[in-house]
Short mmCIF file of C-alpha atoms and ligand atoms in Angstrom, two decimals:
data_model
loop_
_atom_site.label_atom_id
_atom_site.label_comp_id
_atom_site.label_asym_id
_atom_site.label_seq_id
_atom_site.Cartn_x
_atom_site.Cartn_y
_atom_site.Cartn_z
CA MET M 20 31.16 47.79 -155.40
CA SER M 21 31.00 50.99 -153.39
CA ALA M 22 28.73 52.97 -151.09
CA THR M 23 27.08 54.36 -154.23
CA SER M 24 26.41 50.99 -155.95
CA PRO M 25 22.64 50.47 -156.18
CA VAL M 26 22.38 46.80 -155.28
CA ARG M 27 24.92 44.31 -153.96
CA PRO M 28 25.12 40.74 -155.35
CA VAL M 29 24.16 39.11 -152.03
CA LEU M 30 21.44 40.65 -149.88
CA PRO M 31 19.75 39.61 -146.62
CA PRO M 32 16.93 37.64 -148.37
CA ASP M 33 19.62 35.53 -150.13
CA ILE M 34 21.20 34.76 -146.75
CA ARG M 35 17.81 33.92 -145.26
CA ALA M 36 17.11 31.57 -148.18
CA ARG M 37 20.24 29.59 -147.31
CA LYS M 38 18.47 28.10 -144.24
CA GLY M 39 19.12 24.38 -144.04
CA SER M 40 21.41 24.25 -147.11
CA GLU M 41 25.17 24.66 -147.43
CA PRO M 42 26.65 26.14 -144.20
CA LEU M 43 27.09 29.92 -144.19
CA VAL M 44 30.73 30.98 -143.83
CA VAL M 45 31.25 34.21 -141.88
CA LEU M 46 34.41 36.00 -140.70
CA THR M 47 35.01 39.45 -139.31
CA ALA M 48 37.15 42.06 -141.08
CA TYR M 49 38.04 45.64 -140.20
CA SER M 50 40.20 46.76 -143.14
CA THR M 51 40.10 46.68 -146.95
CA PRO M 52 42.96 44.17 -147.46
CA VAL M 53 41.51 41.68 -144.96
CA ALA M 54 38.00 42.18 -146.38
CA ARG M 55 39.41 41.22 -149.83
CA LEU M 56 40.86 38.00 -148.38
CA VAL M 57 37.60 37.16 -146.58
CA ASP M 58 35.52 38.07 -149.65
CA ALA M 59 37.19 35.35 -151.72
CA HIS M 60 35.94 32.57 -149.43
CA CYS M 61 33.03 33.74 -147.27
CA ASP M 62 29.32 34.53 -147.60
CA ILE M 63 29.24 37.34 -145.03
CA VAL M 64 31.95 39.72 -143.81
CA LEU M 65 31.08 41.05 -140.37
CA VAL M 66 32.45 44.38 -139.22
CA GLY M 67 32.21 43.29 -135.59
CA ASP M 68 32.53 45.63 -132.64
CA SER M 69 35.30 43.18 -131.68
CA VAL M 70 37.31 45.80 -133.65
CA GLY M 71 37.58 47.69 -130.35
CA MET M 72 39.49 44.86 -128.68
CA VAL M 73 41.50 43.36 -131.54
CA ILE M 74 42.45 46.57 -133.40
CA HIS M 75 42.15 49.40 -130.88
CA GLY M 76 43.35 47.56 -127.75
CA LEU M 77 40.22 48.31 -125.70
CA PRO M 78 39.49 46.04 -122.71
CA SER M 79 35.95 45.24 -123.97
CA THR M 80 33.58 46.24 -126.79
CA LEU M 81 31.89 48.88 -124.61
CA GLY M 82 34.14 51.75 -125.75
CA VAL M 83 33.42 51.27 -129.46
CA THR M 84 31.83 54.32 -131.13
CA MET M 85 29.66 54.96 -134.19
CA GLU M 86 32.62 56.78 -135.77
CA MET M 87 34.84 53.70 -135.39
CA MET M 88 32.18 51.44 -136.94
CA ILE M 89 31.66 53.84 -139.85
CA LEU M 90 35.39 54.18 -140.56
CA HIS M 91 36.04 50.42 -140.48
CA GLY M 92 32.72 49.72 -142.21
CA LYS M 93 33.68 51.92 -145.18
CA ALA M 94 37.05 50.18 -145.46
CA VAL M 95 35.44 46.72 -145.44
CA VAL M 96 32.68 47.59 -147.93
CA ARG M 97 35.42 48.77 -150.35
CA GLY M 98 37.09 45.35 -150.13
CA ALA M 99 33.98 43.10 -150.22
CA GLN M 100 32.79 42.58 -153.79
CA LYS M 101 30.58 39.51 -153.33
CA ALA M 102 30.38 38.64 -149.62
CA MET M 103 27.65 40.61 -147.83
CA PRO M 104 28.94 43.15 -145.30
CA VAL M 105 27.10 43.44 -141.96
CA ILE M 106 27.99 46.20 -139.47
CA ASP M 107 27.68 45.86 -135.71
CA MET M 108 25.72 48.55 -133.89
CA PRO M 109 27.99 49.70 -131.04
CA PHE M 110 27.00 49.77 -127.38
CA GLY M 111 24.80 52.78 -126.62
CA SER M 112 23.70 53.36 -130.23
CA TYR M 113 20.39 51.43 -130.15
CA GLU M 114 19.28 50.44 -126.63
CA GLU M 115 17.33 53.63 -125.84
CA GLY M 116 14.54 52.69 -128.23
CA PRO M 117 13.48 52.08 -131.82
CA GLN M 118 13.91 55.71 -132.99
CA GLN M 119 17.48 55.97 -131.73
CA ALA M 120 18.23 52.55 -133.25
CA PHE M 121 16.77 53.57 -136.62
CA ARG M 122 18.69 56.85 -136.70
CA ASN M 123 22.03 55.11 -136.05
CA ALA M 124 21.35 52.05 -138.23
CA ALA M 125 20.41 54.32 -141.14
CA ARG M 126 23.65 56.25 -140.60
CA LEU M 127 25.72 53.04 -140.58
CA MET M 128 24.05 51.85 -143.79
CA SER M 129 24.07 55.14 -145.70
CA GLU M 130 27.62 56.17 -144.77
CA THR M 131 29.23 52.75 -145.36
CA GLY M 132 27.08 51.16 -148.09
CA ALA M 133 26.54 47.99 -146.01
CA PRO M 134 23.10 46.41 -146.55
CA ALA M 135 22.53 45.18 -142.97
CA VAL M 136 23.35 45.75 -139.31
CA LYS M 137 23.76 43.44 -136.31
CA LEU M 138 22.61 44.18 -132.79
CA GLU M 139 22.71 42.25 -129.52
CA GLY M 140 19.69 41.16 -127.49
CA GLY M 141 16.64 38.89 -127.59
CA GLN M 142 13.11 39.48 -126.31
CA HIS M 143 13.85 43.00 -125.03
CA MET M 144 15.13 44.05 -128.49
CA ALA M 145 12.21 42.54 -130.45
CA GLU M 146 10.27 45.80 -130.71
CA THR M 147 13.36 47.58 -132.04
CA ILE M 148 14.13 44.82 -134.56
CA ALA M 149 10.53 44.96 -135.85
CA PHE M 150 10.72 48.77 -136.12
CA LEU M 151 13.98 48.59 -138.09
CA THR M 152 12.98 45.79 -140.48
CA ALA M 153 9.66 47.53 -141.27
CA ARG M 154 11.69 50.60 -142.30
CA GLY M 155 14.26 49.04 -144.62
CA VAL M 156 16.96 48.03 -142.13
CA PRO M 157 17.76 44.30 -142.31
CA VAL M 158 18.83 43.04 -138.89
CA MET M 159 21.09 40.16 -137.92
CA ALA M 160 20.28 39.42 -134.27
CA HIS M 161 22.74 38.14 -131.63
CA VAL M 162 21.65 36.09 -128.58
CA GLY M 163 23.27 33.84 -125.97
CA LEU M 164 26.46 35.52 -124.77
CA THR M 165 26.08 39.17 -125.76
CA PRO M 166 29.51 40.73 -125.05
CA GLN M 167 28.13 44.28 -124.72
CA SER M 168 26.32 42.99 -121.57
CA VAL M 169 29.49 41.51 -120.05
CA ASN M 170 29.00 43.55 -116.86
CA THR M 171 25.44 42.37 -116.24
CA LEU M 172 26.20 38.78 -117.31
CA GLY M 173 29.20 38.68 -114.94
CA GLY M 174 31.80 37.70 -117.55
CA TYR M 175 32.15 35.95 -120.91
CA LYS M 176 30.31 32.81 -119.75
CA VAL M 177 28.39 30.08 -121.56
CA VAL M 178 24.75 31.23 -121.67
CA GLY M 179 21.86 28.76 -121.81
CA ARG M 180 22.74 25.95 -119.42
CA ALA M 181 19.98 24.32 -117.32
CA GLU M 182 16.95 26.58 -116.73
CA GLU M 183 18.59 29.42 -118.71
CA ALA M 184 18.05 27.35 -121.88
CA GLU M 185 14.37 28.31 -122.20
CA LYS M 186 15.25 32.02 -121.95
CA VAL M 187 17.75 31.71 -124.85
CA MET M 188 15.15 29.70 -126.82
CA ALA M 189 12.58 32.46 -126.19
CA ASP M 190 15.12 35.12 -127.25
CA ALA M 191 15.76 33.29 -130.52
CA ARG M 192 12.02 32.89 -131.19
CA ALA M 193 11.44 36.60 -130.42
CA VAL M 194 14.10 37.92 -132.83
CA GLU M 195 12.81 35.65 -135.58
CA ALA M 196 9.22 36.81 -135.02
CA ALA M 197 10.42 40.44 -135.06
CA GLY M 198 11.87 39.97 -138.56
CA ALA M 199 15.61 39.34 -138.11
CA PHE M 200 17.02 37.67 -141.25
CA SER M 201 19.51 35.57 -139.26
CA VAL M 202 20.74 35.20 -135.69
CA VAL M 203 24.18 34.75 -134.14
CA LEU M 204 24.24 32.22 -131.27
CA GLU M 205 27.29 32.94 -129.12
CA LYS M 206 28.63 30.56 -126.45
CA VAL M 207 25.40 28.55 -126.29
CA PRO M 208 25.53 24.81 -125.37
CA GLU M 209 25.60 22.74 -128.57
CA GLY M 210 22.38 20.78 -127.92
CA LEU M 211 20.42 23.98 -127.32
CA ALA M 212 21.92 25.58 -130.45
CA ALA M 213 20.84 22.51 -132.45
CA ARG M 214 17.30 22.79 -131.03
CA ILE M 215 17.12 26.49 -131.92
CA THR M 216 18.48 25.79 -135.41
CA GLN M 217 15.87 23.07 -135.94
CA GLU M 218 12.98 25.22 -134.79
CA LEU M 219 13.82 28.59 -136.41
CA THR M 220 13.15 29.30 -140.07
CA ILE M 221 16.03 31.83 -140.25
CA PRO M 222 19.70 30.77 -140.35
CA THR M 223 21.58 30.47 -137.08
CA ILE M 224 25.25 31.44 -137.15
CA GLY M 225 27.23 29.89 -134.33
CA ILE M 226 30.32 31.02 -132.45
CA GLY M 227 31.05 28.56 -129.69
CA ALA M 228 27.64 26.95 -130.34
CA GLY M 229 28.61 23.62 -131.91
CA VAL M 230 28.49 22.27 -135.42
CA ARG M 231 24.71 21.98 -135.84
CA CYS M 232 24.12 25.67 -136.65
CA ASP M 233 23.36 26.89 -140.18
CA GLY M 234 26.72 28.67 -140.32
CA GLN M 235 29.79 29.64 -138.32
CA VAL M 236 31.52 32.92 -137.51
CA LEU M 237 34.94 33.65 -136.01
CA VAL M 238 36.92 36.80 -135.35
CA VAL M 239 39.51 36.82 -138.14
CA ASP M 240 42.40 37.96 -135.92
CA ASP M 241 41.66 35.06 -133.53
CA MET M 242 41.69 32.34 -136.20
CA LEU M 243 44.81 33.78 -137.87
CA GLY M 244 46.70 33.88 -134.54
CA LEU M 245 47.08 37.68 -134.68
CA PHE M 246 45.12 38.41 -131.49
CA THR M 247 46.72 36.37 -128.76
CA GLU M 248 45.83 38.19 -125.55
CA PHE M 249 43.30 35.50 -124.68
CA ARG M 250 41.91 32.54 -126.55
CA PRO M 251 38.35 31.33 -125.98
CA LYS M 252 37.85 27.55 -126.26
CA PHE M 253 35.77 27.99 -129.43
CA VAL M 254 38.65 29.56 -131.39
CA LYS M 255 40.53 27.24 -133.72
CA ARG M 256 43.83 28.70 -134.94
CA TYR M 257 44.16 28.14 -138.68
CA ALA M 258 47.48 30.06 -138.84
CA GLU M 259 50.07 31.57 -136.50
CA LEU M 260 50.49 34.95 -138.19
CA GLY M 261 51.36 36.69 -134.92
CA LYS M 262 54.37 34.38 -134.48
CA ALA M 263 55.36 34.78 -138.15
CA ALA M 264 55.14 38.59 -137.83
CA ASP M 265 57.22 38.54 -134.62
CA GLU M 266 59.95 36.51 -136.37
CA ALA M 267 59.90 38.83 -139.40
CA ILE M 268 60.15 41.99 -137.26
CA ALA M 269 62.98 40.47 -135.20
CA ALA M 270 64.89 39.62 -138.42
CA TYR M 271 64.37 43.17 -139.75
CA ALA M 272 65.58 44.71 -136.47
CA ALA M 273 68.71 42.51 -136.47
CA GLU M 274 69.51 43.39 -140.12
CA VAL M 275 69.08 47.13 -139.52
CA ARG M 276 71.40 46.95 -136.51
CA SER M 277 74.02 44.92 -138.43
CA ARG M 278 73.62 47.11 -141.57
CA ALA M 279 72.67 44.00 -143.62
CA PHE M 280 69.53 45.92 -144.65
CA PRO M 281 69.09 47.74 -146.97
CA ALA M 282 71.20 45.81 -149.49
CA ALA M 283 72.20 47.13 -152.92
CA GLU M 284 68.96 45.81 -154.50
CA HIS M 285 66.89 47.97 -152.13
CA SER M 286 68.89 51.14 -152.84
CA PHE M 287 69.06 53.61 -155.75
CA PRO M 288 72.40 54.06 -157.54
CA ASP M 289 73.67 57.61 -157.99
CA VAL M 290 73.60 59.02 -161.56
CA LEU M 291 76.64 61.20 -161.08
CA PRO M 292 79.77 59.99 -159.29
CA VAL M 293 79.62 60.81 -155.60
CA LYS M 294 82.18 63.47 -154.56
CA LYS M 295 84.55 62.06 -151.99
O1 LIG Z 2 31.96 41.66 -132.71
C1 LIG Z 2 32.08 40.55 -133.26
O2 LIG Z 2 33.10 40.22 -133.88
C2 LIG Z 2 30.95 39.63 -133.14
C3 LIG Z 2 31.18 38.20 -133.52
C4 LIG Z 2 32.07 37.54 -132.56
C5 LIG Z 2 29.91 37.47 -133.73
O3 LIG Z 2 29.91 40.02 -132.73
#
C-alpha cells in the first residue's frame, strides 16, 4: 500500500458500518515501524497531533505544523497495510473556514495517501465538516476535551459535567449531522459518552470516556510507557518500554566504558596479519 495505491482495504464507510458491532481498536503511530506493529492489531492508525508532544517535545499540540503531519503521515501510511490511517489537521490549518480546511485536508490526503482526516470541534465546525465531506474528504470529528483549545478551556479538564453535558451532546449531534463518519469523545464523563453512543448512528471512539463507546483510542507512546512526562488517569500502561530502554542504554554505556563492548563477535577480523 502506498500513496499511489488506488483504494485501501478499509475505508471510512467500513468504519461507519462497524457501529454497534465489535469495538473499534485505534492507536496512534508516527513512524513506519510503529505503524507496522499497530497495523497487525488495530482497525485505525491515527497520526495524532500528539506527535508534537510525544516525539518533538513540544509543550502542547499548538506548535504542530502541516509539514510535520505530512512527514509523519507518509511514514505511517507506508507501514499500515490494512488498518485505516487518519491524519490530524493541526491547529491553525482549518479554523479560518471551509475553504482553508479543504485546501489543507486535500494536501494531507494527496501527499500522504491517507483516506481521512480528523479535526477538533463540534457545532462551530459543522459547516466545515459538511463542506469537506461533500467534496471527498472523510472527516473523523473530535469533541469533549479538544486539546488544541487548551488555552480557552483552561487546561486538560473533563468536559461535559453538569450543565456542560448538553453542549457536548449538541456538539456530537452536530458533527454527525454534518457528515462525520465517526467521532472521538475525549475526557467526557462515562454516562454522557454512553448516551451519545446510544443516540448517534456513527461510531464513537473514546479516550477517557468509559467503556460504553463503540471503540477506544490511546496514544501509543503512553500505553507503551515511552512517554512518561505526565500520565492522564485514562492511560493504562500495557508495557514499560521507557524503563526497559533506560536499562538497555545504561548497560551499553557501562560496557563501552569497561571495553566489554564490542566483543569479538561484533568485530571484523583482519585478512592480513596486523603489523606490530
Ligand atoms: O492527537 C492525538 O493523538 C489524538 C488522540 C488522543 C485522540 O487526537
